[in-house]
Amino acid sequence: MYYKDKVVWITGASSGIGEHLTYALAEQGAKIAISSRNEKELQRVRQNCHGKTDILVAPLDVAEFDSVPGVVQQILDHFGRIDILINNAGVSQRAPIKDTALEVDRKIMDINYFGALAVTKAVLPFMWQQGAGHIVVMSSVMGKIGVPHRSAYAASKHALHGFFDTLRAEVAPDNIKVTIICPGYVRTNVTINALKGDGSANQVMAEATRKGLDPAVFAQKALDAIAGQKREVFIGGKEIFAPTLKRLFPGLFYSLIEKIKTT
Ligand SMILES: NC(=O)c1ccc[n+]([C@@H]2O[C@H](COP(=O)([O-])OP(=O)(O)OC[C@H]3O[C@@H](n4cnc5c(N)ncnc54)[C@H](OP(=O)(O)O)[C@@H]3O)[C@@H](O)[C@H]2O)c1
């Protein structure tokens, strides 16, 4: 019953994790605003909820920072408040540093890092007015480690931890919670949509992702962590222990990472 009538805004809701968060929240009676660039896909997700709840389709490219305040206003006009913001929109990477154009590094930072900041900064004043709120951000195991062919992706996810750990401390007196979720492998289109060094889509489903956690199972675990007001949580298979291995056995960890065969 935690989510009943709560207003939740999910970015990156047209696919994968965001899509399944929407389905799980609709089952649990939340009122939901869903955003991403592809309005047609957002409408498909809305229709799949079969009118179980009020779902507002609010298209947004999170890297178009100037359009964020207008979308926040659209959601407030419709629902009157935003109780939970889930910064989930993101894009991965499949290219070595030597082949990655600087504008691709920047695009990944704009979507994964600055996009989450732009959305969060636009929502915070209303959470302060409400006297409560919960901000969630979808990081990754790559927010704690770096592996070949994910340089900008890992950098963008690491950066989220610096920002959102700071935010959590700053807004604690204001009754605003911050949860950082670090997924391991989840079966979505993330590796298909990942950017190659020239900025084009990878168009390959990685084997580890294909064998990853069911996105519906992931979504419920993520919602349990948010309801439990966890500060940071790792959800996935055995890969989520990589940051612990790095901390406890750094020599072993770094030599294993050097041997990784990336796809
Ligand atoms: N799946 C995994 O194994 C895994 C592991 C670790 C972390 N994650 C993180 O989980 C989050 C969700 O990824 P996913 O696995 O569900 O991948 P996905 O299926 O590729 O979904 C990514 C979502 O982000 C949206 N998006 C991308 N660029 C955007 C932009 N500029 N503005 C607004 N929305 C944008 C996409 O929608 P549009 O194309 O319609 O804009 C889509 O809805 C990401 O932050 C990802 O880094 C996933």
mmCIF file of N, CA and C in Angstrom, residues 71-186:
data_model
loop_
_atom_site.group_PDB
_atom_site.id
_atom_site.type_symbol
_atom_site.label_atom_id
_atom_site.label_comp_id
_atom_site.label_asym_id
_atom_site.label_seq_id
_atom_site.Cartn_x
_atom_site.Cartn_y
_atom_site.Cartn_z
ATOM 1 N N VAL A 71 8.017 20.658 -18.393
ATOM 2 C CA VAL A 71 7.457 19.318 -18.131
ATOM 3 C C VAL A 71 7.100 19.185 -16.642
ATOM 4 N N VAL A 72 7.935 19.734 -15.773
ATOM 5 C CA VAL A 72 7.615 19.713 -14.333
ATOM 6 C C VAL A 72 6.281 20.422 -14.108
ATOM 7 N N GLN A 73 6.106 21.577 -14.759
ATOM 8 C CA GLN A 73 4.853 22.334 -14.608
ATOM 9 C C GLN A 73 3.658 21.536 -15.122
ATOM 10 N N GLN A 74 3.873 20.845 -16.266
ATOM 11 C CA GLN A 74 2.806 20.005 -16.849
ATOM 12 C C GLN A 74 2.365 18.933 -15.833
ATOM 13 N N ILE A 75 3.328 18.320 -15.164
ATOM 14 C CA ILE A 75 3.008 17.267 -14.186
ATOM 15 C C ILE A 75 2.289 17.871 -12.975
ATOM 16 N N LEU A 76 2.773 19.039 -12.519
ATOM 17 C CA LEU A 76 2.139 19.689 -11.359
ATOM 18 C C LEU A 76 0.726 20.147 -11.697
ATOM 19 N N ASP A 77 0.533 20.646 -12.934
ATOM 20 C CA ASP A 77 -0.813 21.068 -13.352
ATOM 21 C C ASP A 77 -1.770 19.872 -13.332
ATOM 22 N N HIS A 78 -1.250 18.701 -13.686
ATOM 23 C CA HIS A 78 -2.100 17.503 -13.774
ATOM 24 C C HIS A 78 -2.344 16.856 -12.407
ATOM 25 N N PHE A 79 -1.248 16.676 -11.627
ATOM 26 C CA PHE A 79 -1.369 15.916 -10.378
ATOM 27 C C PHE A 79 -1.315 16.785 -9.114
ATOM 28 N N GLY A 80 -0.785 18.004 -9.248
ATOM 29 C CA GLY A 80 -0.718 18.907 -8.083
ATOM 30 C C GLY A 80 0.503 18.728 -7.206
ATOM 31 N N ARG A 81 1.244 17.616 -7.371
ATOM 32 C CA ARG A 81 2.443 17.380 -6.570
ATOM 33 C C ARG A 81 3.305 16.294 -7.209
ATOM 34 N N ILE A 82 4.534 16.183 -6.764
ATOM 35 C CA ILE A 82 5.394 15.058 -7.161
ATOM 36 C C ILE A 82 5.972 14.495 -5.864
ATOM 37 N N ASP A 83 5.556 13.283 -5.503
ATOM 38 C CA ASP A 83 6.049 12.693 -4.255
ATOM 39 C C ASP A 83 7.395 12.005 -4.464
ATOM 40 N N ILE A 84 7.519 11.304 -5.595
ATOM 41 C CA ILE A 84 8.745 10.534 -5.853
ATOM 42 C C ILE A 84 9.194 10.797 -7.285
ATOM 43 N N LEU A 85 10.449 11.187 -7.432
ATOM 44 C CA LEU A 85 11.059 11.340 -8.764
ATOM 45 C C LEU A 85 12.035 10.182 -8.961
ATOM 46 N N ILE A 86 11.878 9.443 -10.057
ATOM 47 C CA ILE A 86 12.842 8.365 -10.356
ATOM 48 C C ILE A 86 13.621 8.761 -11.612
ATOM 49 N N ASN A 87 14.858 9.202 -11.409
ATOM 50 C CA ASN A 87 15.766 9.560 -12.504
ATOM 51 C C ASN A 87 16.336 8.270 -13.081
ATOM 52 N N ASN A 88 15.669 7.756 -14.094
ATOM 53 C CA ASN A 88 16.053 6.443 -14.634
ATOM 54 C C ASN A 88 16.618 6.526 -16.051
ATOM 55 N N ALA A 89 16.309 7.606 -16.783
ATOM 56 C CA ALA A 89 16.755 7.725 -18.180
ATOM 57 C C ALA A 89 18.275 7.561 -18.256
ATOM 58 N N GLY A 90 18.725 6.766 -19.231
ATOM 59 C CA GLY A 90 20.172 6.587 -19.350
ATOM 60 C C GLY A 90 20.537 5.877 -20.635
ATOM 61 N N VAL A 91 21.795 6.043 -21.000
ATOM 62 C CA VAL A 91 22.316 5.382 -22.199
ATOM 63 C C VAL A 91 23.692 4.812 -21.866
ATOM 64 N N SER A 92 23.951 3.598 -22.360
ATOM 65 C CA SER A 92 25.241 2.954 -22.087
ATOM 66 C C SER A 92 26.206 3.159 -23.260
ATOM 67 N N GLN A 93 27.308 2.464 -23.228
ATOM 68 C CA GLN A 93 28.406 2.694 -24.177
ATOM 69 C C GLN A 93 29.087 1.371 -24.500
ATOM 70 N N ARG A 94 29.499 1.206 -25.736
ATOM 71 C CA ARG A 94 30.295 0.039 -26.134
ATOM 72 C C ARG A 94 31.400 0.499 -27.080
ATOM 73 N N ALA A 95 32.481 1.044 -26.544
ATOM 74 C CA ALA A 95 33.609 1.471 -27.380
ATOM 75 C C ALA A 95 34.811 1.761 -26.497
ATOM 76 N N PRO A 96 36.015 1.413 -26.978
ATOM 77 C CA PRO A 96 37.209 1.771 -26.211
ATOM 78 C C PRO A 96 37.434 3.280 -26.258
ATOM 79 N N ILE A 97 38.188 3.785 -25.306
ATOM 80 C CA ILE A 97 38.464 5.226 -25.209
ATOM 81 C C ILE A 97 39.069 5.740 -26.509
ATOM 82 N N LYS A 98 39.975 4.947 -27.093
ATOM 83 C CA LYS A 98 40.685 5.425 -28.282
ATOM 84 C C LYS A 98 39.745 5.669 -29.459
ATOM 85 N N ASP A 99 38.582 4.991 -29.467
ATOM 86 C CA ASP A 99 37.643 5.147 -30.591
ATOM 87 C C ASP A 99 36.432 6.011 -30.251
ATOM 88 N N THR A 100 36.390 6.557 -29.031
ATOM 89 C CA THR A 100 35.193 7.309 -28.617
ATOM 90 C C THR A 100 35.402 8.805 -28.841
ATOM 91 N N ALA A 101 34.574 9.365 -29.713
ATOM 92 C CA ALA A 101 34.657 10.807 -29.983
ATOM 93 C C ALA A 101 34.278 11.583 -28.725
ATOM 94 N N LEU A 102 34.942 12.721 -28.520
ATOM 95 C CA LEU A 102 34.679 13.518 -27.320
ATOM 96 C C LEU A 102 33.201 13.929 -27.221
ATOM 97 N N GLU A 103 32.578 14.166 -28.385
ATOM 98 C CA GLU A 103 31.158 14.560 -28.315
ATOM 99 C C GLU A 103 30.274 13.408 -27.825
ATOM 100 N N VAL A 104 30.753 12.160 -28.003
ATOM 101 C CA VAL A 104 29.991 11.005 -27.484
ATOM 102 C C VAL A 104 30.169 10.918 -25.957
ATOM 103 N N ASP A 105 31.399 11.145 -25.475
ATOM 104 C CA ASP A 105 31.618 11.220 -24.018
ATOM 105 C C ASP A 105 30.667 12.250 -23.416
ATOM 106 N N ARG A 106 30.585 13.386 -24.108
ATOM 107 C CA ARG A 106 29.788 14.498 -23.593
ATOM 108 C C ARG A 106 28.286 14.187 -23.636
ATOM 109 N N LYS A 107 27.865 13.522 -24.717
ATOM 110 C CA LYS A 107 26.440 13.163 -24.845
ATOM 111 C C LYS A 107 26.025 12.222 -23.707
ATOM 112 N N ILE A 108 26.891 11.259 -23.400
ATOM 113 C CA ILE A 108 26.583 10.307 -22.324
ATOM 114 C C ILE A 108 26.506 11.041 -20.976
ATOM 115 N N MET A 109 27.443 11.980 -20.751
ATOM 116 C CA MET A 109 27.384 12.778 -19.513
ATOM 117 C C MET A 109 26.124 13.631 -19.481
ATOM 118 N N ASP A 110 25.754 14.200 -20.619
ATOM 119 C CA ASP A 110 24.564 15.078 -20.667
ATOM 120 C C ASP A 110 23.298 14.305 -20.315
ATOM 121 N N ILE A 111 23.170 13.088 -20.817
ATOM 122 C CA ILE A 111 21.959 12.304 -20.544
ATOM 123 C C ILE A 111 22.003 11.728 -19.122
ATOM 124 N N ASN A 112 23.091 10.994 -18.822
ATOM 125 C CA ASN A 112 23.124 10.217 -17.578
ATOM 126 C C ASN A 112 23.360 11.080 -16.345
ATOM 127 N N TYR A 113 24.197 12.095 -16.478
ATOM 128 C CA TYR A 113 24.551 12.906 -15.299
ATOM 129 C C TYR A 113 23.804 14.240 -15.280
ATOM 130 N N PHE A 114 24.080 15.116 -16.283
ATOM 131 C CA PHE A 114 23.462 16.447 -16.239
ATOM 132 C C PHE A 114 21.938 16.367 -16.408
ATOM 133 N N GLY A 115 21.465 15.355 -17.155
ATOM 134 C CA GLY A 115 20.019 15.189 -17.315
ATOM 135 C C GLY A 115 19.357 14.936 -15.961
ATOM 136 N N ALA A 116 19.961 14.037 -15.161
ATOM 137 C CA ALA A 116 19.403 13.740 -13.830
ATOM 138 C C ALA A 116 19.465 14.983 -12.934
ATOM 139 N N LEU A 117 20.543 15.766 -13.071
ATOM 140 C CA LEU A 117 20.659 17.003 -12.263
ATOM 141 C C LEU A 117 19.594 18.017 -12.675
ATOM 142 N N ALA A 118 19.409 18.172 -13.995
ATOM 143 C CA ALA A 118 18.450 19.169 -14.486
ATOM 144 C C ALA A 118 17.045 18.845 -13.977
ATOM 145 N N VAL A 119 16.680 17.567 -14.043
ATOM 146 C CA VAL A 119 15.342 17.147 -13.604
ATOM 147 C C VAL A 119 15.218 17.324 -12.080
ATOM 148 N N THR A 120 16.238 16.877 -11.365
ATOM 149 C CA THR A 120 16.204 16.973 -9.894
ATOM 150 C C THR A 120 16.107 18.425 -9.432
ATOM 151 N N LYS A 121 16.935 19.301 -10.049
ATOM 152 C CA LYS A 121 16.927 20.718 -9.630
ATOM 153 C C LYS A 121 15.598 21.397 -9.949
ATOM 154 N N ALA A 122 14.916 20.923 -10.989
ATOM 155 C CA ALA A 122 13.617 21.523 -11.342
ATOM 156 C C ALA A 122 12.511 21.049 -10.399
ATOM 157 N N VAL A 123 12.672 19.854 -9.817
ATOM 158 C CA VAL A 123 11.636 19.285 -8.942
ATOM 159 C C VAL A 123 11.824 19.720 -7.482
ATOM 160 N N LEU A 124 13.077 19.885 -7.064
ATOM 161 C CA LEU A 124 13.374 20.158 -5.648
ATOM 162 C C LEU A 124 12.578 21.315 -5.045
ATOM 163 N N PRO A 125 12.457 22.489 -5.735
ATOM 164 C CA PRO A 125 11.725 23.595 -5.106
ATOM 165 C C PRO A 125 10.299 23.208 -4.710
ATOM 166 N N PHE A 126 9.682 22.313 -5.495
ATOM 167 C CA PHE A 126 8.303 21.907 -5.187
ATOM 168 C C PHE A 126 8.289 20.910 -4.027
ATOM 169 N N MET A 127 9.332 20.087 -3.916
ATOM 170 C CA MET A 127 9.416 19.175 -2.765
ATOM 171 C C MET A 127 9.635 19.993 -1.491
ATOM 172 N N TRP A 128 10.427 21.062 -1.590
ATOM 173 C CA TRP A 128 10.608 21.938 -0.422
ATOM 174 C C TRP A 128 9.275 22.558 -0.022
ATOM 175 N N GLN A 129 8.517 23.028 -1.027
ATOM 176 C CA GLN A 129 7.183 23.610 -0.742
ATOM 177 C C GLN A 129 6.262 22.586 -0.091
ATOM 178 N N GLN A 130 6.304 21.334 -0.594
ATOM 179 C CA GLN A 130 5.451 20.259 -0.068
ATOM 180 C C GLN A 130 5.878 19.849 1.342
ATOM 181 N N GLY A 131 7.164 20.106 1.655
ATOM 182 C CA GLY A 131 7.702 19.687 2.950
ATOM 183 C C GLY A 131 8.085 18.218 2.981
ATOM 184 N N ALA A 132 8.148 17.577 1.804
ATOM 185 C CA ALA A 132 8.529 16.160 1.731
ATOM 186 C C ALA A 132 8.786 15.776 0.284
ATOM 187 N N GLY A 133 9.532 14.702 0.115
ATOM 188 C CA GLY A 133 9.774 14.181 -1.231
ATOM 189 C C GLY A 133 10.814 13.082 -1.202
ATOM 190 N N HIS A 134 10.927 12.394 -2.320
ATOM 191 C CA HIS A 134 11.894 11.292 -2.415
ATOM 192 C C HIS A 134 12.503 11.321 -3.823
ATOM 193 N N ILE A 135 13.807 11.441 -3.906
ATOM 194 C CA ILE A 135 14.491 11.485 -5.197
ATOM 195 C C ILE A 135 15.315 10.210 -5.345
ATOM 196 N N VAL A 136 15.087 9.536 -6.461
ATOM 197 C CA VAL A 136 15.740 8.254 -6.730
ATOM 198 C C VAL A 136 16.584 8.426 -7.990
ATOM 199 N N VAL A 137 17.742 7.798 -8.027
ATOM 200 C CA VAL A 137 18.545 7.841 -9.255
ATOM 201 C C VAL A 137 19.046 6.439 -9.588
ATOM 202 N N MET A 138 18.971 6.100 -10.884
ATOM 203 C CA MET A 138 19.407 4.788 -11.354
ATOM 204 C C MET A 138 20.874 4.897 -11.741
ATOM 205 N N SER A 139 21.737 4.422 -10.861
ATOM 206 C CA SER A 139 23.170 4.369 -11.179
ATOM 207 C C SER A 139 23.441 3.018 -11.832
ATOM 208 N N SER A 140 24.452 2.311 -11.372
ATOM 209 C CA SER A 140 24.861 1.030 -11.956
ATOM 210 C C SER A 140 25.983 0.471 -11.089
ATOM 211 N N VAL A 141 26.255 -0.820 -11.231
ATOM 212 C CA VAL A 141 27.503 -1.343 -10.646
ATOM 213 C C VAL A 141 28.679 -0.548 -11.223
ATOM 214 N N MET A 142 28.513 -0.071 -12.467
ATOM 215 C CA MET A 142 29.548 0.765 -13.104
ATOM 216 C C MET A 142 29.684 2.136 -12.440
ATOM 217 N N GLY A 143 28.808 2.442 -11.494
ATOM 218 C CA GLY A 143 28.966 3.658 -10.683
ATOM 219 C C GLY A 143 30.026 3.485 -9.616
ATOM 220 N N LYS A 144 30.530 2.241 -9.468
ATOM 221 C CA LYS A 144 31.529 1.933 -8.436
ATOM 222 C C LYS A 144 32.823 1.368 -9.008
ATOM 223 N N ILE A 145 32.754 0.866 -10.259
ATOM 224 C CA ILE A 145 33.945 0.286 -10.886
ATOM 225 C C ILE A 145 34.020 0.782 -12.338
ATOM 226 N N GLY A 146 35.177 0.634 -12.955
ATOM 227 C CA GLY A 146 35.307 0.927 -14.384
ATOM 228 C C GLY A 146 35.751 -0.326 -15.115
ATOM 229 N N VAL A 147 35.138 -0.608 -16.253
ATOM 230 C CA VAL A 147 35.552 -1.764 -17.052
ATOM 231 C C VAL A 147 35.755 -1.309 -18.489
ATOM 232 N N PRO A 148 36.554 -2.055 -19.280
ATOM 233 C CA PRO A 148 36.820 -1.628 -20.656
ATOM 234 C C PRO A 148 35.547 -1.395 -21.473
ATOM 235 N N HIS A 149 35.612 -0.386 -22.321
ATOM 236 C CA HIS A 149 34.555 -0.010 -23.268
ATOM 237 C C HIS A 149 33.356 0.698 -22.620
ATOM 238 N N ARG A 150 33.499 1.092 -21.360
ATOM 239 C CA ARG A 150 32.405 1.809 -20.663
ATOM 240 C C ARG A 150 32.944 3.102 -20.046
ATOM 241 N N SER A 151 33.970 3.727 -20.615
ATOM 242 C CA SER A 151 34.637 4.845 -19.928
ATOM 243 C C SER A 151 33.676 5.962 -19.548
ATOM 244 N N ALA A 152 32.959 6.508 -20.532
ATOM 245 C CA ALA A 152 32.066 7.633 -20.241
ATOM 246 C C ALA A 152 30.865 7.184 -19.422
ATOM 247 N N TYR A 153 30.398 5.978 -19.694
ATOM 248 C CA TYR A 153 29.248 5.444 -18.940
ATOM 249 C C TYR A 153 29.622 5.305 -17.463
ATOM 250 N N ALA A 154 30.775 4.664 -17.202
ATOM 251 C CA ALA A 154 31.207 4.504 -15.807
ATOM 252 C C ALA A 154 31.438 5.870 -15.161
ATOM 253 N N ALA A 155 32.026 6.798 -15.921
ATOM 254 C CA ALA A 155 32.282 8.148 -15.375
ATOM 255 C C ALA A 155 30.964 8.837 -15.013
ATOM 256 N N SER A 156 29.985 8.720 -15.902
ATOM 257 C CA SER A 156 28.693 9.391 -15.643
ATOM 258 C C SER A 156 28.006 8.801 -14.420
ATOM 259 N N LYS A 157 28.124 7.495 -14.249
ATOM 260 C CA LYS A 157 27.465 6.840 -13.106
ATOM 261 C C LYS A 157 28.237 7.130 -11.809
ATOM 262 N N HIS A 158 29.590 7.145 -11.869
ATOM 263 C CA HIS A 158 30.369 7.544 -10.683
ATOM 264 C C HIS A 158 29.969 8.948 -10.239
ATOM 265 N N ALA A 159 29.811 9.849 -11.220
ATOM 266 C CA ALA A 159 29.495 11.247 -10.902
ATOM 267 C C ALA A 159 28.164 11.350 -10.159
ATOM 268 N N LEU A 160 27.217 10.496 -10.523
ATOM 269 C CA LEU A 160 25.909 10.529 -9.851
ATOM 270 C C LEU A 160 26.066 10.302 -8.346
ATOM 271 N N HIS A 161 26.997 9.412 -7.961
ATOM 272 C CA HIS A 161 27.179 9.121 -6.530
ATOM 273 C C HIS A 161 27.685 10.357 -5.793
ATOM 274 N N GLY A 162 28.623 11.080 -6.396
ATOM 275 C CA GLY A 162 29.139 12.294 -5.751
ATOM 276 C C GLY A 162 28.033 13.307 -5.539
ATOM 277 N N PHE A 163 27.224 13.508 -6.578
ATOM 278 C CA PHE A 163 26.162 14.515 -6.495
ATOM 279 C C PHE A 163 25.052 14.091 -5.526
ATOM 280 N N PHE A 164 24.550 12.869 -5.721
ATOM 281 C CA PHE A 164 23.354 12.470 -4.950
ATOM 282 C C PHE A 164 23.684 12.118 -3.498
ATOM 283 N N ASP A 165 24.934 11.675 -3.197
ATOM 284 C CA ASP A 165 25.326 11.519 -1.781
ATOM 285 C C ASP A 165 25.340 12.888 -1.099
ATOM 286 N N THR A 166 25.840 13.897 -1.824
ATOM 287 C CA THR A 166 25.863 15.259 -1.271
ATOM 288 C C THR A 166 24.442 15.768 -1.072
ATOM 289 N N LEU A 167 23.603 15.559 -2.097
ATOM 290 C CA LEU A 167 22.207 16.016 -2.008
ATOM 291 C C LEU A 167 21.517 15.391 -0.793
ATOM 292 N N ARG A 168 21.749 14.072 -0.592
ATOM 293 C CA ARG A 168 21.077 13.380 0.523
ATOM 294 C C ARG A 168 21.380 14.071 1.855
ATOM 295 N N ALA A 169 22.665 14.430 2.013
ATOM 296 C CA ALA A 169 23.070 15.089 3.270
ATOM 297 C C ALA A 169 22.439 16.480 3.369
ATOM 298 N N GLU A 170 22.397 17.210 2.253
ATOM 299 C CA GLU A 170 21.895 18.585 2.288
ATOM 300 C C GLU A 170 20.391 18.651 2.549
ATOM 301 N N VAL A 171 19.622 17.689 2.011
ATOM 302 C CA VAL A 171 18.160 17.791 2.125
ATOM 303 C C VAL A 171 17.582 16.923 3.248
ATOM 304 N N ALA A 172 18.457 16.253 3.989
ATOM 305 C CA ALA A 172 17.963 15.427 5.114
ATOM 306 C C ALA A 172 17.107 16.244 6.083
ATOM 307 N N PRO A 173 17.500 17.494 6.430
ATOM 308 C CA PRO A 173 16.654 18.264 7.374
ATOM 309 C C PRO A 173 15.314 18.677 6.775
ATOM 310 N N ASP A 174 15.167 18.552 5.439
ATOM 311 C CA ASP A 174 13.936 19.012 4.769
ATOM 312 C C ASP A 174 12.946 17.878 4.513
ATOM 313 N N ASN A 175 13.199 16.708 5.113
ATOM 314 C CA ASN A 175 12.292 15.557 4.932
ATOM 315 C C ASN A 175 12.266 15.091 3.470
ATOM 316 N N ILE A 176 13.393 15.241 2.789
ATOM 317 C CA ILE A 176 13.513 14.727 1.412
ATOM 318 C C ILE A 176 14.539 13.590 1.434
ATOM 319 N N LYS A 177 14.124 12.432 0.935
ATOM 320 C CA LYS A 177 14.990 11.247 0.937
ATOM 321 C C LYS A 177 15.671 11.101 -0.418
ATOM 322 N N VAL A 178 16.830 10.451 -0.421
ATOM 323 C CA VAL A 178 17.563 10.194 -1.668
ATOM 324 C C VAL A 178 17.979 8.721 -1.679
ATOM 325 N N THR A 179 17.608 8.027 -2.757
ATOM 326 C CA THR A 179 17.982 6.613 -2.921
ATOM 327 C C THR A 179 18.776 6.450 -4.214
ATOM 328 N N ILE A 180 19.949 5.845 -4.118
ATOM 329 C CA ILE A 180 20.742 5.515 -5.308
ATOM 330 C C ILE A 180 20.625 4.005 -5.536
ATOM 331 N N ILE A 181 20.134 3.633 -6.727
ATOM 332 C CA ILE A 181 19.991 2.205 -7.063
ATOM 333 C C ILE A 181 21.087 1.828 -8.056
ATOM 334 N N CYS A 182 21.786 0.731 -7.761
ATOM 335 C CA CYS A 182 22.871 0.257 -8.632
ATOM 336 C C CYS A 182 22.475 -1.102 -9.208
ATOM 337 N N PRO A 183 21.906 -1.123 -10.427
ATOM 338 C CA PRO A 183 21.575 -2.420 -11.018
ATOM 339 C C PRO A 183 22.830 -3.154 -11.489
ATOM 340 N N GLY A 184 22.749 -4.490 -11.415
ATOM 341 C CA GLY A 184 23.719 -5.323 -12.125
ATOM 342 C C GLY A 184 23.166 -5.535 -13.529
ATOM 343 N N TYR A 185 23.208 -6.791 -14.002
ATOM 344 C CA TYR A 185 22.653 -7.077 -15.331
ATOM 345 C C TYR A 185 21.135 -7.251 -15.240
ATOM 346 N N VAL A 186 20.416 -6.458 -16.036
ATOM 347 C CA VAL A 186 18.944 -6.565 -16.103
ATOM 348 C C VAL A 186 18.582 -6.709 -17.581
#
